[in-house]
PDB file of C-alpha atoms in Angstrom:
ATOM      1  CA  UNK L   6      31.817  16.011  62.297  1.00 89.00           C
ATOM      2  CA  UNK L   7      33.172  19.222  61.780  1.00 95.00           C
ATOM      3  CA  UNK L   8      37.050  20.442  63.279  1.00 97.00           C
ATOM      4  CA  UNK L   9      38.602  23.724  64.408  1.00 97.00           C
ATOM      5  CA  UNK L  10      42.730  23.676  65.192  1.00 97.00           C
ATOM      6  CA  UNK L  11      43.525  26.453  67.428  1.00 98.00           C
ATOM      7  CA  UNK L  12      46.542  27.938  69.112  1.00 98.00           C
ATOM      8  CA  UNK L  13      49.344  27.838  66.959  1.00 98.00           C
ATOM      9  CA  UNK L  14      51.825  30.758  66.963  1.00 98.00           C
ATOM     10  CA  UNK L  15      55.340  32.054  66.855  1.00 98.00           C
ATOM     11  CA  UNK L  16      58.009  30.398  69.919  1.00 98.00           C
ATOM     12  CA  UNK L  17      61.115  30.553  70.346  1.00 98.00           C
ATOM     13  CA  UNK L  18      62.808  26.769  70.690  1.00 98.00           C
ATOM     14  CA  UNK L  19      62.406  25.342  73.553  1.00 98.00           C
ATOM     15  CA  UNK L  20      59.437  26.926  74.400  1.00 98.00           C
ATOM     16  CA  UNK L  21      55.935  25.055  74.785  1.00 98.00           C
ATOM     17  CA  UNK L  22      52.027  25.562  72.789  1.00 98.00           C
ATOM     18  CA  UNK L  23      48.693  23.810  73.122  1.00 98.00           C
ATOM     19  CA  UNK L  24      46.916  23.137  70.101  1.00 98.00           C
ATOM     20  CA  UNK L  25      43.050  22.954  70.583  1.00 98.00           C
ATOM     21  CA  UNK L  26      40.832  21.303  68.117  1.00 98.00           C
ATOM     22  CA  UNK L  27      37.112  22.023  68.674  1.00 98.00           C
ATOM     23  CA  UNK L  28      34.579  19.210  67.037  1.00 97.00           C
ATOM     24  CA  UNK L  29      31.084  19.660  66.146  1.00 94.00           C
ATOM     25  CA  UNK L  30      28.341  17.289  65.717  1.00 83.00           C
ATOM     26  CA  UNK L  31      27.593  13.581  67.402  1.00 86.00           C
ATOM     27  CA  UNK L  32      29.396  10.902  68.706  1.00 92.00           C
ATOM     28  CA  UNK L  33      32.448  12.401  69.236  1.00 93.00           C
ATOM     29  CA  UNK L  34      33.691  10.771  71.941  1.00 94.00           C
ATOM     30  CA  UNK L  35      33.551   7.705  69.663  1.00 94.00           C
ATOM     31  CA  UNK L  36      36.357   9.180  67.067  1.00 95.00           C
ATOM     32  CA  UNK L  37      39.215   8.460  66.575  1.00 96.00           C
ATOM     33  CA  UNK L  38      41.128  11.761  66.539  1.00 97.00           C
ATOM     34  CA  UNK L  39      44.978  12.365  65.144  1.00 98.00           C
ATOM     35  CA  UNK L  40      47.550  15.796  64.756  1.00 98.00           C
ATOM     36  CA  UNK L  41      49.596  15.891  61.280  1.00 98.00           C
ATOM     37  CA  UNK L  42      51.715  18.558  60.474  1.00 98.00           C
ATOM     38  CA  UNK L  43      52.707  19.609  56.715  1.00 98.00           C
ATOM     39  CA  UNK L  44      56.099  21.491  56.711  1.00 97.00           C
ATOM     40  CA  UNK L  45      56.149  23.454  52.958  1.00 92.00           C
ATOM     41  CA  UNK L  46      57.808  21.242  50.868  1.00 95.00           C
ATOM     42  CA  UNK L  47      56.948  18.726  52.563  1.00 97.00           C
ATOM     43  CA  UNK L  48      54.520  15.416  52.503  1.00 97.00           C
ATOM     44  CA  UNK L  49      51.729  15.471  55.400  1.00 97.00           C
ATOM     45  CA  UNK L  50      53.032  13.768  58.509  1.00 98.00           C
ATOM     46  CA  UNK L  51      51.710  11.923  61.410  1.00 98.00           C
ATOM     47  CA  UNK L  52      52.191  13.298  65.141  1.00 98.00           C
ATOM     48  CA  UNK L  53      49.860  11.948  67.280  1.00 98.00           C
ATOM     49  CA  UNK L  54      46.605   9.714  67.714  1.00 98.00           C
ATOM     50  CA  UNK L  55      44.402   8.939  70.486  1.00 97.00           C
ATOM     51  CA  UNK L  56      41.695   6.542  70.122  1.00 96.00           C
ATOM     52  CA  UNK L  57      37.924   7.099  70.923  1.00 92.00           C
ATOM     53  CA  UNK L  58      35.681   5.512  73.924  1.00 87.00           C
ATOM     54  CA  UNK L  59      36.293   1.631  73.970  1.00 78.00           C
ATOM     55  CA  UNK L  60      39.558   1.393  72.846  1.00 81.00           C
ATOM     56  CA  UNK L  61      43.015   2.211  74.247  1.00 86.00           C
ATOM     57  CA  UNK L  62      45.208   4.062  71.827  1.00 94.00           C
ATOM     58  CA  UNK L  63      48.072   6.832  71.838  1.00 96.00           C
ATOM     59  CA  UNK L  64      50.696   6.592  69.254  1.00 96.00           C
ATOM     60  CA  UNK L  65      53.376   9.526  68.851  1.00 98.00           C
ATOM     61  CA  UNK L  66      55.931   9.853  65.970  1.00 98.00           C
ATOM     62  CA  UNK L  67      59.366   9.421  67.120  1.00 98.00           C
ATOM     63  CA  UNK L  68      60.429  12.878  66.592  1.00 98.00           C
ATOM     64  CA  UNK L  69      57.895  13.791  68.983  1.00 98.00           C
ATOM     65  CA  UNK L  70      57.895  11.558  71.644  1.00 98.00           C
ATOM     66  CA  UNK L  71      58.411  12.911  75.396  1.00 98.00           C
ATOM     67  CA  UNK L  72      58.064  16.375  74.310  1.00 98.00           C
ATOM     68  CA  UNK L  73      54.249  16.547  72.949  1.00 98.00           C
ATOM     69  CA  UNK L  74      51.191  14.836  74.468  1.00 98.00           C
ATOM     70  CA  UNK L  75      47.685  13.942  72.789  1.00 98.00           C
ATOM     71  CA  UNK L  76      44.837  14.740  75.239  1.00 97.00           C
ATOM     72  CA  UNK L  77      40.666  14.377  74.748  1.00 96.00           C
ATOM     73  CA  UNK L  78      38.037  16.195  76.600  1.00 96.00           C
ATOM     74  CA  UNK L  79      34.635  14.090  75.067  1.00 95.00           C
ATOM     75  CA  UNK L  80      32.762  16.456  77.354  1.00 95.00           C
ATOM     76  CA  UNK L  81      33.721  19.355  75.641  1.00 96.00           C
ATOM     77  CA  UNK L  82      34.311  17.890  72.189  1.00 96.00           C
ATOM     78  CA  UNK L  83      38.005  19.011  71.996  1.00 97.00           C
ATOM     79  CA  UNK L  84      41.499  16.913  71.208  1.00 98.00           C
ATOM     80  CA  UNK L  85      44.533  19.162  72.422  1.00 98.00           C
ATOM     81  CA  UNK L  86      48.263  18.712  71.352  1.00 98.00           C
ATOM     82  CA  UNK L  87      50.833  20.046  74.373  1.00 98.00           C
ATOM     83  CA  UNK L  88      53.885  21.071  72.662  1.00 98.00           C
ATOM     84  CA  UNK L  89      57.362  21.368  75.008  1.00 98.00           C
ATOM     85  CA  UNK L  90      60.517  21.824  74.068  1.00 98.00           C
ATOM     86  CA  UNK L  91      59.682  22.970  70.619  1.00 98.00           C
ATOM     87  CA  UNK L  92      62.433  23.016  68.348  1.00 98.00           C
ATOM     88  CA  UNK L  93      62.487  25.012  64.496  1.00 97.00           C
ATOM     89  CA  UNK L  94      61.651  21.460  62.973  1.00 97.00           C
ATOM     90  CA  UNK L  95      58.550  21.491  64.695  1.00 98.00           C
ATOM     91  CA  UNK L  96      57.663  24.190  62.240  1.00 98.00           C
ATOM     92  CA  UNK L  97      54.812  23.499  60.242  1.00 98.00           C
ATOM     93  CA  UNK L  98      51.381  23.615  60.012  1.00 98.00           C
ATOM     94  CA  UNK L  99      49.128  21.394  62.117  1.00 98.00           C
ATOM     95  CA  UNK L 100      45.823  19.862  61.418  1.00 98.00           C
ATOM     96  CA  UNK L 101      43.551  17.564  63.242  1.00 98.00           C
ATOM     97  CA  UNK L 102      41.697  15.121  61.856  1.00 98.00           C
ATOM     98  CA  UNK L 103      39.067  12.567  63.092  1.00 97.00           C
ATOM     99  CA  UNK L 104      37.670   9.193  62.109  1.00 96.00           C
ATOM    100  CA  UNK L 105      35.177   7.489  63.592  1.00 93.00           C
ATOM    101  CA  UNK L 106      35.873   4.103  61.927  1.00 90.00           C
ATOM    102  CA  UNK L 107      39.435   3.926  62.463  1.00 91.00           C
ATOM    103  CA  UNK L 108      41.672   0.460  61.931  1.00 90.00           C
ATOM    104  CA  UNK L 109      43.965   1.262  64.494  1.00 90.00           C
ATOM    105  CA  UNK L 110      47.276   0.209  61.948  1.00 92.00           C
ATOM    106  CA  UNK L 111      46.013   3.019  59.909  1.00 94.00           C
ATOM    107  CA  UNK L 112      45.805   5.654  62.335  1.00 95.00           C
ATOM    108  CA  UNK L 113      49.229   7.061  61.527  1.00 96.00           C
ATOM    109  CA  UNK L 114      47.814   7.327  57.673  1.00 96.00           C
ATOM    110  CA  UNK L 115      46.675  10.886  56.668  1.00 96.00           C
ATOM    111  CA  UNK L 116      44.792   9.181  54.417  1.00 95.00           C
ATOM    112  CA  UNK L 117      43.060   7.180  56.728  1.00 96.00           C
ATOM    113  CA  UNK L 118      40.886   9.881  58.381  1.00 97.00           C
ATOM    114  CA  UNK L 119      38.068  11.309  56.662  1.00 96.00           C
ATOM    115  CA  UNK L 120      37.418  14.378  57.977  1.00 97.00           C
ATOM    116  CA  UNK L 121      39.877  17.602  58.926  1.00 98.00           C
ATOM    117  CA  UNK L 122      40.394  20.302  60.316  1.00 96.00           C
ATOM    118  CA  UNK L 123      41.404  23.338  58.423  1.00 95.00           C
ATOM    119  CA  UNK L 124      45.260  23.656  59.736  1.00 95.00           C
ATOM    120  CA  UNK L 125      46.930  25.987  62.470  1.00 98.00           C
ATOM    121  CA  UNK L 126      50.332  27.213  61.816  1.00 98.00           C
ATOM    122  CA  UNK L 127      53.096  26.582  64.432  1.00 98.00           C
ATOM    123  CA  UNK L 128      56.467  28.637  63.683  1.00 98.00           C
ATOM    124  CA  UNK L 129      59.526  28.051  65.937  1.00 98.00           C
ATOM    125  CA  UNK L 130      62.136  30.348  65.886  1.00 97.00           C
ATOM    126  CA  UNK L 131      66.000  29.416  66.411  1.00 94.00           C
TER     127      UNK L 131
END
């Protein structure tokens, strides 16, 4: 499977942006799908994960929690990130990534998912 991120941008804090990532190929519905972010200087970092069709799975980071929310469209192949109440350490860049084998301990790995997106860049401004 091949992945597009989308929609990043400059905000100011506290505002709100919807990350997009568009998938190609089969069997998507059956992925599991996750958003990292890589701040520079900075290791890769988990943000969210939602599981594929016959499983029930969203995890969040806690520095993310009740301000961003995973969503899945399987019809139309896309996994999009809702980002409120940015603040400047949301700054980064954001990839998706996808699995379709996925233990679901390992799905706030980076390591874990084998393929990626190639990264959209989210600056917040203070």
């Amino acid at each position: 499977v091949q992945l597009q991120a989308s929609g990043g941008g400059l905000v100011q804090a506290g505002g709100s942006l919807r990350l997009s990532c568009a998938a190609s190929g089969r069997a998507f519905s059956r992925y599991f799908m996750g958003w990292f972010r890589q701040a520079p200087g900075k290791e890769r970092e988990f943000v969210a994960a939602i599981s594929g069709l016959g499983r029930s799975y969203i995890n969040y980071a806690d520095s993310v929690k009740g301000r961003f929310t995973i969503s899945r469209d399987n019809a139309k192949n896309t996994v999009s990130l809702q980002m409120n109440s940015l603040k400047p350490e949301d700054t980064a860049v954001y990839y998706c990534a996808g699995d379709r084998n996925l233990i679901t301990g390992l799905a706030t790995t980076p390591n874990a998912y084998d393929y990626w997106g190639q990264g959209t860049l989210v600056t917040v401004s203070s």
